[in-house]
PDB file of C-alpha atoms and ligand atoms in Angstrom:
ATOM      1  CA  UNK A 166       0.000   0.000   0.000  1.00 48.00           C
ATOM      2  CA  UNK A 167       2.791   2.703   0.765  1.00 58.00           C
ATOM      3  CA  UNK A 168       3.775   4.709  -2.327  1.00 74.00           C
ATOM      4  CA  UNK A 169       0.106   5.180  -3.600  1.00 86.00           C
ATOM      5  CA  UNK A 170      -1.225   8.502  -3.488  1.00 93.00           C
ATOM      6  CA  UNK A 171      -5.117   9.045  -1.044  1.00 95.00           C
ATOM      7  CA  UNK A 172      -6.092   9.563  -4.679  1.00 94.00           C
ATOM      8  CA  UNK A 173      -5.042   6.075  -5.989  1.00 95.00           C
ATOM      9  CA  UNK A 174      -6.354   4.582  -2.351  1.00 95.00           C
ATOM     10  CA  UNK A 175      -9.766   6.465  -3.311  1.00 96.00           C
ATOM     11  CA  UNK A 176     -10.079   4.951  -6.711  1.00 95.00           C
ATOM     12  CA  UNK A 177      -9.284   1.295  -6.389  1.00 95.00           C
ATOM     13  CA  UNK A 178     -12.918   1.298  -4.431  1.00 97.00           C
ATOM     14  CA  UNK A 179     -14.582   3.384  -6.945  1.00 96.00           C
ATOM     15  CA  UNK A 180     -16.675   2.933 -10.262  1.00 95.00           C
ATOM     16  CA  UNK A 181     -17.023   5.704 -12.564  1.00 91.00           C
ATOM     17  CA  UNK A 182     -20.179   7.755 -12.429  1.00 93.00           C
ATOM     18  CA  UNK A 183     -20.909   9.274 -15.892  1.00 90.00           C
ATOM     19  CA  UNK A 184     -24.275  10.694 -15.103  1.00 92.00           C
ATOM     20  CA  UNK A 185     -24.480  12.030 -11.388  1.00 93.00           C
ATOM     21  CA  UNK A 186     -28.172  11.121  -9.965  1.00 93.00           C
ATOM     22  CA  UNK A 187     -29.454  14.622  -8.732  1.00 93.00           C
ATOM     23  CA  UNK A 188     -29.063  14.370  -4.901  1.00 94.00           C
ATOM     24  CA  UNK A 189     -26.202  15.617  -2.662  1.00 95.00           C
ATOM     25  CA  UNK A 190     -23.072  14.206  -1.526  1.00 95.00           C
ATOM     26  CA  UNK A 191     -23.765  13.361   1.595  1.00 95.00           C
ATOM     27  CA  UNK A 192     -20.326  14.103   3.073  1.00 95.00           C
ATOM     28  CA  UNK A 193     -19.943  17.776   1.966  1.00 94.00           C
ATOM     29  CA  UNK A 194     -23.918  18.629   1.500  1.00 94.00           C
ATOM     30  CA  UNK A 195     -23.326  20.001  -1.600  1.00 92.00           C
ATOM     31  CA  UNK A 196     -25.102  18.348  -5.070  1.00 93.00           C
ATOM     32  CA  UNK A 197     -23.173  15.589  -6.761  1.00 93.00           C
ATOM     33  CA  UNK A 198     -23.756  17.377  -9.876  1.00 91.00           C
ATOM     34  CA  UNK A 199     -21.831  20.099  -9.356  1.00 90.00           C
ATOM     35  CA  UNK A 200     -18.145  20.706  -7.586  1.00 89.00           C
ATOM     36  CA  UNK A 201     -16.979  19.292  -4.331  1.00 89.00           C
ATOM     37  CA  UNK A 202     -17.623  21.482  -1.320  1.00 85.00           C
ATOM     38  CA  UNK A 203     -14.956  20.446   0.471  1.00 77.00           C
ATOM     39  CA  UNK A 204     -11.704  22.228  -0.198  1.00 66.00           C
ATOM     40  CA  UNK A 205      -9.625  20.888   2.137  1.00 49.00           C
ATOM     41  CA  UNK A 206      -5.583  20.295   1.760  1.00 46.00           C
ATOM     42  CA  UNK A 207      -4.245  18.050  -0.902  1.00 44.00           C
ATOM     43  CA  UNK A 208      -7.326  17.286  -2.247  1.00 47.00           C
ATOM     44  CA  UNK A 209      -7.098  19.686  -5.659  1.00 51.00           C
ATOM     45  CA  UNK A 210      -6.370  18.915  -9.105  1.00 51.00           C
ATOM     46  CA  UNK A 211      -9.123  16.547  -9.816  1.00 50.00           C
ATOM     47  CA  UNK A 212     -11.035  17.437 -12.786  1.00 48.00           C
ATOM     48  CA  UNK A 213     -14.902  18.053 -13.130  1.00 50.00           C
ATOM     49  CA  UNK A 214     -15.208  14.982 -15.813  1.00 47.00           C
ATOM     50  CA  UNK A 215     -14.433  12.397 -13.092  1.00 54.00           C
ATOM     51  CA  UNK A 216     -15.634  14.241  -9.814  1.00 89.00           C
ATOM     52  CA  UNK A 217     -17.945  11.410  -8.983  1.00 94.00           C
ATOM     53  CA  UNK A 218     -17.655   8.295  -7.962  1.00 95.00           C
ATOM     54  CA  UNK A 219     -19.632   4.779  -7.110  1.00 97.00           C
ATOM     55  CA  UNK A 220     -18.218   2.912  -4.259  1.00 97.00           C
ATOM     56  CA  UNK A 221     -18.129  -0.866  -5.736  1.00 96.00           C
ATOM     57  CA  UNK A 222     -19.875  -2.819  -3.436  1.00 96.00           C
ATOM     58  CA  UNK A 223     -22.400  -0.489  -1.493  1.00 97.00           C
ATOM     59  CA  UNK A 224     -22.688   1.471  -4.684  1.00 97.00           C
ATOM     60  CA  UNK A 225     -23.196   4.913  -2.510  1.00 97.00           C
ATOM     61  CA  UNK A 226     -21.968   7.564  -4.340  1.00 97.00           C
ATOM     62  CA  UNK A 227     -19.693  10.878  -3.619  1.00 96.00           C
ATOM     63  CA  UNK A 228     -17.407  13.303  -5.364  1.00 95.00           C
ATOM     64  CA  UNK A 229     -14.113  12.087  -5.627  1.00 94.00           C
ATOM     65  CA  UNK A 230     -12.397  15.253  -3.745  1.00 93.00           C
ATOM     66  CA  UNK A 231     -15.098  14.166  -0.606  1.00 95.00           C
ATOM     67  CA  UNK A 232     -13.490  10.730  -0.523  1.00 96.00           C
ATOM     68  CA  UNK A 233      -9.940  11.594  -0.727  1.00 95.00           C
ATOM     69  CA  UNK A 234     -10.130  14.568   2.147  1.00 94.00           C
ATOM     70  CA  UNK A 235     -12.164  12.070   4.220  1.00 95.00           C
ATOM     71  CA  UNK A 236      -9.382   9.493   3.448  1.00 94.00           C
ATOM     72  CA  UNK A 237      -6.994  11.937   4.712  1.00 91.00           C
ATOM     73  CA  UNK A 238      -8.419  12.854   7.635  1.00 88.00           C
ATOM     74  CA  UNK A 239      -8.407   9.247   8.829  1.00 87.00           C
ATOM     75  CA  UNK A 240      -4.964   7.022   9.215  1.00 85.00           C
ATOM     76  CA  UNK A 241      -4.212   6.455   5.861  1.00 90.00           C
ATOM     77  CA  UNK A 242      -4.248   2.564   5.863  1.00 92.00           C
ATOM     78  CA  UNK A 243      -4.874   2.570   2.595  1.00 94.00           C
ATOM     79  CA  UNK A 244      -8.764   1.124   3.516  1.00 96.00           C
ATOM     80  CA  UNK A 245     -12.172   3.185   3.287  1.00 96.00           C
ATOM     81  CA  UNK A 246     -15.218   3.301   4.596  1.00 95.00           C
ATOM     82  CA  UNK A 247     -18.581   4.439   3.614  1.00 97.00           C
ATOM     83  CA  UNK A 248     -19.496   6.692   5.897  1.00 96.00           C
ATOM     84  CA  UNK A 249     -23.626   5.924   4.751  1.00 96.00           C
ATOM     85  CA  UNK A 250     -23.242   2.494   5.332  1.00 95.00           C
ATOM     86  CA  UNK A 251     -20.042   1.634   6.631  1.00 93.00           C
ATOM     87  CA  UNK A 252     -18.973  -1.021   4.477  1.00 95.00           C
ATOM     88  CA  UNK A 253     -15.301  -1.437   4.323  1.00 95.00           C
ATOM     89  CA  UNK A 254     -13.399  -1.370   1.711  1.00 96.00           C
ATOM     90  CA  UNK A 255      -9.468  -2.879   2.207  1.00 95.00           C
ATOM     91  CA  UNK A 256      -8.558  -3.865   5.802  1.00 95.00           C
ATOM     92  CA  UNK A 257      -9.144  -1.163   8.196  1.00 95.00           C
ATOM     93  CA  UNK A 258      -6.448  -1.083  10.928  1.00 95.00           C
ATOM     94  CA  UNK A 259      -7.126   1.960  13.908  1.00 95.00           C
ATOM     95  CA  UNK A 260      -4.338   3.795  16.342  1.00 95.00           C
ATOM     96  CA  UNK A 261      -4.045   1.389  19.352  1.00 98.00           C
ATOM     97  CA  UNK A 262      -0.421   2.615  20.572  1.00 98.00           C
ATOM     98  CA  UNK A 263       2.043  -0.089  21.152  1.00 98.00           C
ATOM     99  CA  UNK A 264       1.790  -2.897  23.943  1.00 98.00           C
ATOM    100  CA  UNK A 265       1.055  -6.482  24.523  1.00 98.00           C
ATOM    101  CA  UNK A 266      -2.339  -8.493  24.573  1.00 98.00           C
ATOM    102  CA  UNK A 267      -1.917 -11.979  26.272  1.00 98.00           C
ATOM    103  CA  UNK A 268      -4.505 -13.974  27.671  1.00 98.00           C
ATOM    104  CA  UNK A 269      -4.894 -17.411  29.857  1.00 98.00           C
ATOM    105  CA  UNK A 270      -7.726 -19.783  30.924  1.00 98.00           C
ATOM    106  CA  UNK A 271      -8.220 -19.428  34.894  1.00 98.00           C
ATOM    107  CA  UNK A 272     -10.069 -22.495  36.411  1.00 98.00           C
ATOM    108  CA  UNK A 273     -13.329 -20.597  37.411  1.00 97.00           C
ATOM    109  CA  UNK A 274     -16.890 -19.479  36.185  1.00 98.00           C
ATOM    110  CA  UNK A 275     -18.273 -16.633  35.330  1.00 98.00           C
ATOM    111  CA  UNK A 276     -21.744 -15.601  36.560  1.00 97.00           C
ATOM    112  CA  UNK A 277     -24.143 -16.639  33.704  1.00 97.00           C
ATOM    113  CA  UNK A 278     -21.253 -19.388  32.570  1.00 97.00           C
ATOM    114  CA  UNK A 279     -21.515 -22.380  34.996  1.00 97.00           C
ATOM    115  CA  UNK A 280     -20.752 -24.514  32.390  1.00 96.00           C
ATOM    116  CA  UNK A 281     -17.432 -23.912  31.745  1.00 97.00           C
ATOM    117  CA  UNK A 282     -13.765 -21.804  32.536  1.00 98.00           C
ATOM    118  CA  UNK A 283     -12.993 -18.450  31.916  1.00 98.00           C
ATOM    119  CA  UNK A 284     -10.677 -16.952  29.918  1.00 98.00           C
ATOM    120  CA  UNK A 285      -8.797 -13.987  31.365  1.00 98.00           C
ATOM    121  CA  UNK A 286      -7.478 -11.401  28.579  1.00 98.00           C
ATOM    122  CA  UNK A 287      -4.481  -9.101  29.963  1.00 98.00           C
ATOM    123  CA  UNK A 288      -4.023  -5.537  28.140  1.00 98.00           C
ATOM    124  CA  UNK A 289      -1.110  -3.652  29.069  1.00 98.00           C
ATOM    125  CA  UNK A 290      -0.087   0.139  27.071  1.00 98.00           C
ATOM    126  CA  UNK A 291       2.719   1.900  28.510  1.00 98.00           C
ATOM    127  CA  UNK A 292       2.370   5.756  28.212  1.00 98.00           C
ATOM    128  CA  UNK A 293       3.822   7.155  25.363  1.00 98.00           C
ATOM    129  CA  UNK A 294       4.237  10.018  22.823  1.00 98.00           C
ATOM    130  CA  UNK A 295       2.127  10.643  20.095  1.00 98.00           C
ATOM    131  CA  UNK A 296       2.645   9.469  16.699  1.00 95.00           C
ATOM    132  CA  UNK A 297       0.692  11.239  13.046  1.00 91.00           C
ATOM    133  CA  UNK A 298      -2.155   9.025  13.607  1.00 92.00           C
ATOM    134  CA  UNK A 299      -2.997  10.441  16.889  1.00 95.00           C
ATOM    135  CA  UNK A 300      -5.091  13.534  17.620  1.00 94.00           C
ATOM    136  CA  UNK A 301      -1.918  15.455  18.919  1.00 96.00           C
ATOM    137  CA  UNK A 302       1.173  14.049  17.421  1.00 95.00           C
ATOM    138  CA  UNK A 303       4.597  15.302  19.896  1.00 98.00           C
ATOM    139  CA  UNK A 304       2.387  15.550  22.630  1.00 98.00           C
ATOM    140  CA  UNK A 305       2.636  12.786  25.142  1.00 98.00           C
ATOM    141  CA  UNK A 306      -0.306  10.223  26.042  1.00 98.00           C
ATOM    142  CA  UNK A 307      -1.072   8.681  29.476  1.00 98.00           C
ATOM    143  CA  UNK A 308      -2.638   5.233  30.276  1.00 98.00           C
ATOM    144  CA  UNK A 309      -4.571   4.736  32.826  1.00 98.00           C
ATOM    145  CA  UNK A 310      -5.768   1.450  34.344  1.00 98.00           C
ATOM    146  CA  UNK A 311      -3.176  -0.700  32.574  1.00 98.00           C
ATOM    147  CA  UNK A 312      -3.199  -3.931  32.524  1.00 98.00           C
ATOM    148  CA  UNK A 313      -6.926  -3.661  31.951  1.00 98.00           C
ATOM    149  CA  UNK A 314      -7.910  -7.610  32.787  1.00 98.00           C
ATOM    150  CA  UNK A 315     -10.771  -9.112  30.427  1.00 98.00           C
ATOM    151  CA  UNK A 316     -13.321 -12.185  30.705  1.00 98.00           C
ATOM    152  CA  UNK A 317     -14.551 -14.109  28.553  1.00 98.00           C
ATOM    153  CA  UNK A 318     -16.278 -18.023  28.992  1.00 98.00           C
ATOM    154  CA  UNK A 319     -14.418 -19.921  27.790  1.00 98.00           C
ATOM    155  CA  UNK A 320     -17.162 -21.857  25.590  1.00 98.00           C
ATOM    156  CA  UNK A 321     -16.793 -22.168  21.800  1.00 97.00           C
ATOM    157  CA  UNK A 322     -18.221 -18.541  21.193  1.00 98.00           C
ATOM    158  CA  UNK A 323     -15.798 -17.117  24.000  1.00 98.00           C
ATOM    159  CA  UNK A 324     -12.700 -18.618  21.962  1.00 98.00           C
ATOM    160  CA  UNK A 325     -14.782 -17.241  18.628  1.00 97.00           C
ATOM    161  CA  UNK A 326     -14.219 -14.183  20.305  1.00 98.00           C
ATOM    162  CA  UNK A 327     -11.099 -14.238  21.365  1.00 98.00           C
ATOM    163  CA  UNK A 328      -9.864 -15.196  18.338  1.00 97.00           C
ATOM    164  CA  UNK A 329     -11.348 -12.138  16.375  1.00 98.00           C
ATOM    165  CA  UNK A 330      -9.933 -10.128  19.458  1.00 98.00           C
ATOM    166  CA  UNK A 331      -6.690 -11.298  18.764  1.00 98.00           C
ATOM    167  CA  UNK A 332      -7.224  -9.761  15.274  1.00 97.00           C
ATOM    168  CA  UNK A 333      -8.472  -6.189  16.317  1.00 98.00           C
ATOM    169  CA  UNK A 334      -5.258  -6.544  18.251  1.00 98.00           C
ATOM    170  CA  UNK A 335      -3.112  -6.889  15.294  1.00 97.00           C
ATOM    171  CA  UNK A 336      -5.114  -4.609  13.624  1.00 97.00           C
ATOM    172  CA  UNK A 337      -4.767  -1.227  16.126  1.00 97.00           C
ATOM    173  CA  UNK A 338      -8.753  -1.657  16.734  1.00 98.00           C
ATOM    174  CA  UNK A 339      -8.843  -2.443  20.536  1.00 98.00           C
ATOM    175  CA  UNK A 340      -7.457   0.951  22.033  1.00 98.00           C
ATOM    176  CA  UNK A 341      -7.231   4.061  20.946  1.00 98.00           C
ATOM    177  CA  UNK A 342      -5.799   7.835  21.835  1.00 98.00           C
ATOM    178  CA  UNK A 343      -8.435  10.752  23.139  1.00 97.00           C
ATOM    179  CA  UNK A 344     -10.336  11.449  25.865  1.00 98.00           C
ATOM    180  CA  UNK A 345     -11.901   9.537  28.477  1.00 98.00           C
ATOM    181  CA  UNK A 346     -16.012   9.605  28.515  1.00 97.00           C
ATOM    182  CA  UNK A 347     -15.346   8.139  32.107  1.00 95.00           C
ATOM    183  CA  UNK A 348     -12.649  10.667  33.242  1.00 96.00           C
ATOM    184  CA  UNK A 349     -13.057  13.815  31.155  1.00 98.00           C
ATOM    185  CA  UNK A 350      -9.240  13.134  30.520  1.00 98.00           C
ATOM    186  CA  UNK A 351      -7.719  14.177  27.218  1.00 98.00           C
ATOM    187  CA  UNK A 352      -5.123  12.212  25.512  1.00 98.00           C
ATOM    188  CA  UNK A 353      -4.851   9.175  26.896  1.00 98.00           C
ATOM    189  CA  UNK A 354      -5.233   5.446  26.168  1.00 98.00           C
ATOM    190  CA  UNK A 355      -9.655   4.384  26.057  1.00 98.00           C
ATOM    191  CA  UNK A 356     -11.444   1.637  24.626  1.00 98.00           C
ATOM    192  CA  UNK A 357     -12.406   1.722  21.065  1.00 97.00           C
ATOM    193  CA  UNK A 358     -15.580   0.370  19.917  1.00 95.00           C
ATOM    194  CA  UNK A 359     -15.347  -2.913  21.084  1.00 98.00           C
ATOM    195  CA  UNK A 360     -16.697  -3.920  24.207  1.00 98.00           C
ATOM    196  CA  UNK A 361     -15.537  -5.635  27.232  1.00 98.00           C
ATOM    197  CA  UNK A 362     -15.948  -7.256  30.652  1.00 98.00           C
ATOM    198  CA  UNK A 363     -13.356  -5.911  32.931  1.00 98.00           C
ATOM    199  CA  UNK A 364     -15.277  -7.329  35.891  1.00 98.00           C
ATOM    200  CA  UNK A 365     -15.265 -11.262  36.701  1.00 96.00           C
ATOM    201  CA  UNK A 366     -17.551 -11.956  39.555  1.00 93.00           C
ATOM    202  CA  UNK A 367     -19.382  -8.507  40.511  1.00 94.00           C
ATOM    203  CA  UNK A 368     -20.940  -6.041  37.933  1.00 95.00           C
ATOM    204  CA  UNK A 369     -20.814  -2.760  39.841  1.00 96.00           C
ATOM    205  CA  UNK A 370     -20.350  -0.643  36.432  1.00 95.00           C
ATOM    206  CA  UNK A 371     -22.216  -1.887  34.304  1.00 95.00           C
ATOM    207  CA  UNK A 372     -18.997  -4.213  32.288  1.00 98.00           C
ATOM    208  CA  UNK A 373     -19.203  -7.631  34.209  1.00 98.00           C
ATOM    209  CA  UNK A 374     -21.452 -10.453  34.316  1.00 98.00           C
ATOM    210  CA  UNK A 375     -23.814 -12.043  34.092  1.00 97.00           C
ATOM    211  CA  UNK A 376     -25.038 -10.575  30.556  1.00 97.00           C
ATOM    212  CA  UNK A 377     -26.606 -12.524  28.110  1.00 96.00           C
ATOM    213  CA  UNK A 378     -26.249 -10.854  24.936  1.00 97.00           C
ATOM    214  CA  UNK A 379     -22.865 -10.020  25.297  1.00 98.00           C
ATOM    215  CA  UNK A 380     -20.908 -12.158  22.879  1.00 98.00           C
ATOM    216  CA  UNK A 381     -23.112 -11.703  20.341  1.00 98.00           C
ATOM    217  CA  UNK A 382     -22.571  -7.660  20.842  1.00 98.00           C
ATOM    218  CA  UNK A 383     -19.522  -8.225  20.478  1.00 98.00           C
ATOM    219  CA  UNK A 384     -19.108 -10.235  17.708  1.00 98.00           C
ATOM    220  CA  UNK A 385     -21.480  -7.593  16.365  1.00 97.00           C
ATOM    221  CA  UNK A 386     -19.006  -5.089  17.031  1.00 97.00           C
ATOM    222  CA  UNK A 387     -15.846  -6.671  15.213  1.00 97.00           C
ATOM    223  CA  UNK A 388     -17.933  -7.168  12.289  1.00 95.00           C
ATOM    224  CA  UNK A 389     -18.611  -3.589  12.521  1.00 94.00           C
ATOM    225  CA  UNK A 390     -14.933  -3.210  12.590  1.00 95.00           C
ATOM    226  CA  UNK A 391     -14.580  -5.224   9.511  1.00 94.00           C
ATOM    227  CA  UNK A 392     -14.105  -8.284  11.526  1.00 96.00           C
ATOM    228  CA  UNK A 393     -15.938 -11.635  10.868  1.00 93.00           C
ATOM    229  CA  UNK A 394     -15.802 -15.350  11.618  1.00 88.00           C
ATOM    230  CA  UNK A 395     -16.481 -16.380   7.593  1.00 84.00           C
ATOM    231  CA  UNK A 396     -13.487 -14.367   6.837  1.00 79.00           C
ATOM    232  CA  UNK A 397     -10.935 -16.757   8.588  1.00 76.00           C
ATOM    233  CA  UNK A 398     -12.427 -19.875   7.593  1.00 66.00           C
ATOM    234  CA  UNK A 399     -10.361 -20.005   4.103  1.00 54.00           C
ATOM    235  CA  UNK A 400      -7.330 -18.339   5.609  1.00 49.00           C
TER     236      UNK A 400
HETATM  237  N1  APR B 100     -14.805  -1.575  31.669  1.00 69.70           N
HETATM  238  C1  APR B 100     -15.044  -1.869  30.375  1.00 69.70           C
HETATM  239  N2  APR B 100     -15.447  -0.968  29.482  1.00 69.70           N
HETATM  240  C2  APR B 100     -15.607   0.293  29.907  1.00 69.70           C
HETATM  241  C3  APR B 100     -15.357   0.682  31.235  1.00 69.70           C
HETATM  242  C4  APR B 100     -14.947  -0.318  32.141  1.00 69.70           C
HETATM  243  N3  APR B 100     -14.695  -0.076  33.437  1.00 69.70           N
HETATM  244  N4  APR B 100     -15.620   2.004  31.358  1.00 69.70           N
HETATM  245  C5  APR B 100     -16.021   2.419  30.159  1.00 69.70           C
HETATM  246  N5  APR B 100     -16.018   1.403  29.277  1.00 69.70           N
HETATM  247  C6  APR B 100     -16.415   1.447  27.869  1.00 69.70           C
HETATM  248  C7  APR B 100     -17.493   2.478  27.667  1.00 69.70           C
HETATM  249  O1  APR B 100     -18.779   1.898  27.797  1.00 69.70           O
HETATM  250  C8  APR B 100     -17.265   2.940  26.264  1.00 69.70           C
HETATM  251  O2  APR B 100     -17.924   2.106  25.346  1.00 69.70           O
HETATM  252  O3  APR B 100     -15.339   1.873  27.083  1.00 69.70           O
HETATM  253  C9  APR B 100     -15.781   2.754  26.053  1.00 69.70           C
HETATM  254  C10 APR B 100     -15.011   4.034  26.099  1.00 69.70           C
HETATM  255  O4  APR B 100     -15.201   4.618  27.366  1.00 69.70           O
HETATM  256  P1  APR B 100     -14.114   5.570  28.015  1.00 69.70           P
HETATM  257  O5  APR B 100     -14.565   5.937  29.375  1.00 69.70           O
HETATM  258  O6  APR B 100     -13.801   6.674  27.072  1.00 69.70           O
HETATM  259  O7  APR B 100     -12.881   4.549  28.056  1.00 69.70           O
HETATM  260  P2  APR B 100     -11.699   4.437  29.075  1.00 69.70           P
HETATM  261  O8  APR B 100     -11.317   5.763  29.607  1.00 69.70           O
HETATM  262  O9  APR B 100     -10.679   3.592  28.400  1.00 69.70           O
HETATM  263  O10 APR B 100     -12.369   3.528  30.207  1.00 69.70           O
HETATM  264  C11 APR B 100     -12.581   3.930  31.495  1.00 69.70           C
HETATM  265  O11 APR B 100     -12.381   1.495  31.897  1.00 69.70           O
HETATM  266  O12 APR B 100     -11.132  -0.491  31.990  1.00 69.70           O
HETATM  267  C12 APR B 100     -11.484   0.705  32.632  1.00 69.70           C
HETATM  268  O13 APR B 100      -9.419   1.195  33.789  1.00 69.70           O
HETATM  269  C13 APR B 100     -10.338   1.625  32.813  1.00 69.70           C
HETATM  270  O14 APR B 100     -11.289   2.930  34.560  1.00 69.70           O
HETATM  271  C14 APR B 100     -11.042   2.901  33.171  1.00 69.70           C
HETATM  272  C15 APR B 100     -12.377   2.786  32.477  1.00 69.70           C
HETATM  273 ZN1   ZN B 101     -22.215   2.815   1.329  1.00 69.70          ZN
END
C-alpha cells in the first residue's frame, strides 16, 4: 500500500459515475452534480469529468475530492469506509499505541457461565508520545488502568471471540488515543468500539457479568470493525 497517493487509495474502491443522480453528496452537503464542497488540503487537481464516484460494493456515491479529504483525515491505511453504510473497503487497521495483549484460561466461572472456565485477557499500554495518527502528534499520552484484565467463557463462542480479538489486536482496533467519557481526561489510552468485561464476579459498572447478549454484541461489534468469523475460515 505505501507509495500510492489518497487519490489512488480512493479509486481502487470506486466505479465511474458518468451521469451524477441529482441528490447531494452526503459528506460535503453540496449536489453531486456540481463541484466538491470540500476544499480541504491536498485534495485539488481533480477534474470536473471524473468528480464522482460509485463505491463498488455499497454502490453509494460521492465526489471524488469528498473521498480523498475524508481518506486523509483518517490514518491512511490505505482502507475506506462508507461513511452511509459503513462497508469497508481494504482492511481497516485503527491507532491502538504499542503494547502487549496476552490472555490465559483461569479455572473458574463466570456468573451466567456455569458450564465452563474463563478466559482472562491481559491488556497492558505503557504511556507514550504521540505518533501522526494520533489527535496530537509530539504531545505525550497517558494510560490509565493498565493492565486492563478481560473475561470471557471460555465456551466455543468465547474462543470465537477471542480469536477475532486477537485480530483487532493486530489490527490497532482495541485501544485508541483521546479522551476519556469516564474521566473527562484528554489524551490518553480508552477503549475503542469494542466492548468488554473488565469485571469477573461482581458487575458494579455496568462491564461484568452475568449478561446474556454479550458475545453476540460483540461479535457484532468486530464485524462492525470489519471483523468476521467467515473471513478466517479459508485463511
Ligand atoms: N470496563 C469496560 N469498558 C468500559 C469501562 C470499564 N470499566 N468504562 C467504560 N467502558 C467502555 C465504555 O462503555 C465505552 O464504550 O469503554 C468505552 C469508552 O469509554 P471511556 O470511558 O472513554 O474509556 P476508558 O477511559 O478507556 O475507560 C474507562 O475502563 O477499563 C477501565 O481502567 C479503565 O477505569 C477505566 C475505564
Ligand atoms: Zn455505502
Amino acid at each position: 500500500r505505501k507509495g500510492r497517493t489518497p487519490e489512488e487509495v480512493v479509486r481502487r474502491y470506486l466505479q465511474k459515475v458518468r451521469y451524477p443522480p441529482e441528490e447531494d453528496c452526503t459528506i460535503c452537503m453540496e449536489a453531486l452534480a456540481g463541484p466538491s464542497g470540500y476544499k480541504g488540503p491536498g485534495v485539488g487537481g481533480i477534474s470536473r469529468a471524473e468528480s464522482v464516484g460509485r463505491l463498488s460494493q455499497c454502490g453509494h456515491q460521492y465526489h471524488l475530492q469528498c473521498l480523498v479529504a475524508m481518506y486523509n483525515n483518517g490514518n491512511k491505511d490505505g482502507s475506506l469506509q462508507c461513511p452511509t453504510c459503513k462497508t469497508i473497503y481494504g482492511v481497516k487497521t485503527g491507532n491502538q499505541p504499542p503494547g502487549k495483549m496476552e490472555y490465559h484460561v483461569i479455572p473458574h466461572s463466570l456468573p451466567g457461565h456455569p458450564d465452563c472456565k474463563t478466559i482472562r485477557i491481559i491488556y497492558n499500554i505503557p504511556p507514550g508520545i504521540q505518533g501522526p495518527e494520533h489527535p496530537n502528534p509530539g504531545k505525550p499520552f497517558t494510560a490509565r488502568g493498565f493492565p486492563r484484565h478481560c473475561y470471557l467463557p471460555d465456551s466455543e463462542k468465547g474462543r470465537l471471540v477471542l480469536k477475532l480479538l486477537l485480530v483487532a489486536w493486530d489490527r490497532r482496533l482495541i485501544f485508541s488515543v483521546g479522551t476519556s467519557s469516564t474521566t473527562g481526561e484528554t489524551d490518553t489510552v480508552i477503549w475503542n468500539e469494542v466492548h468488554h468485561k473488565t469485571e469477573f464476579g461482581s458487575n458494579l459498572t455496568g462491564h461484568g457479568y452475568p449478561d446474556s447478549g454479550h458475545l453476540d454484541n460483540v461479535l457484532e461489534e468486530l464485524r462492525a470493525q470489519g471483523i468476521a468469523e467467515e473471513d478466517f475460515i479459508s485463511q
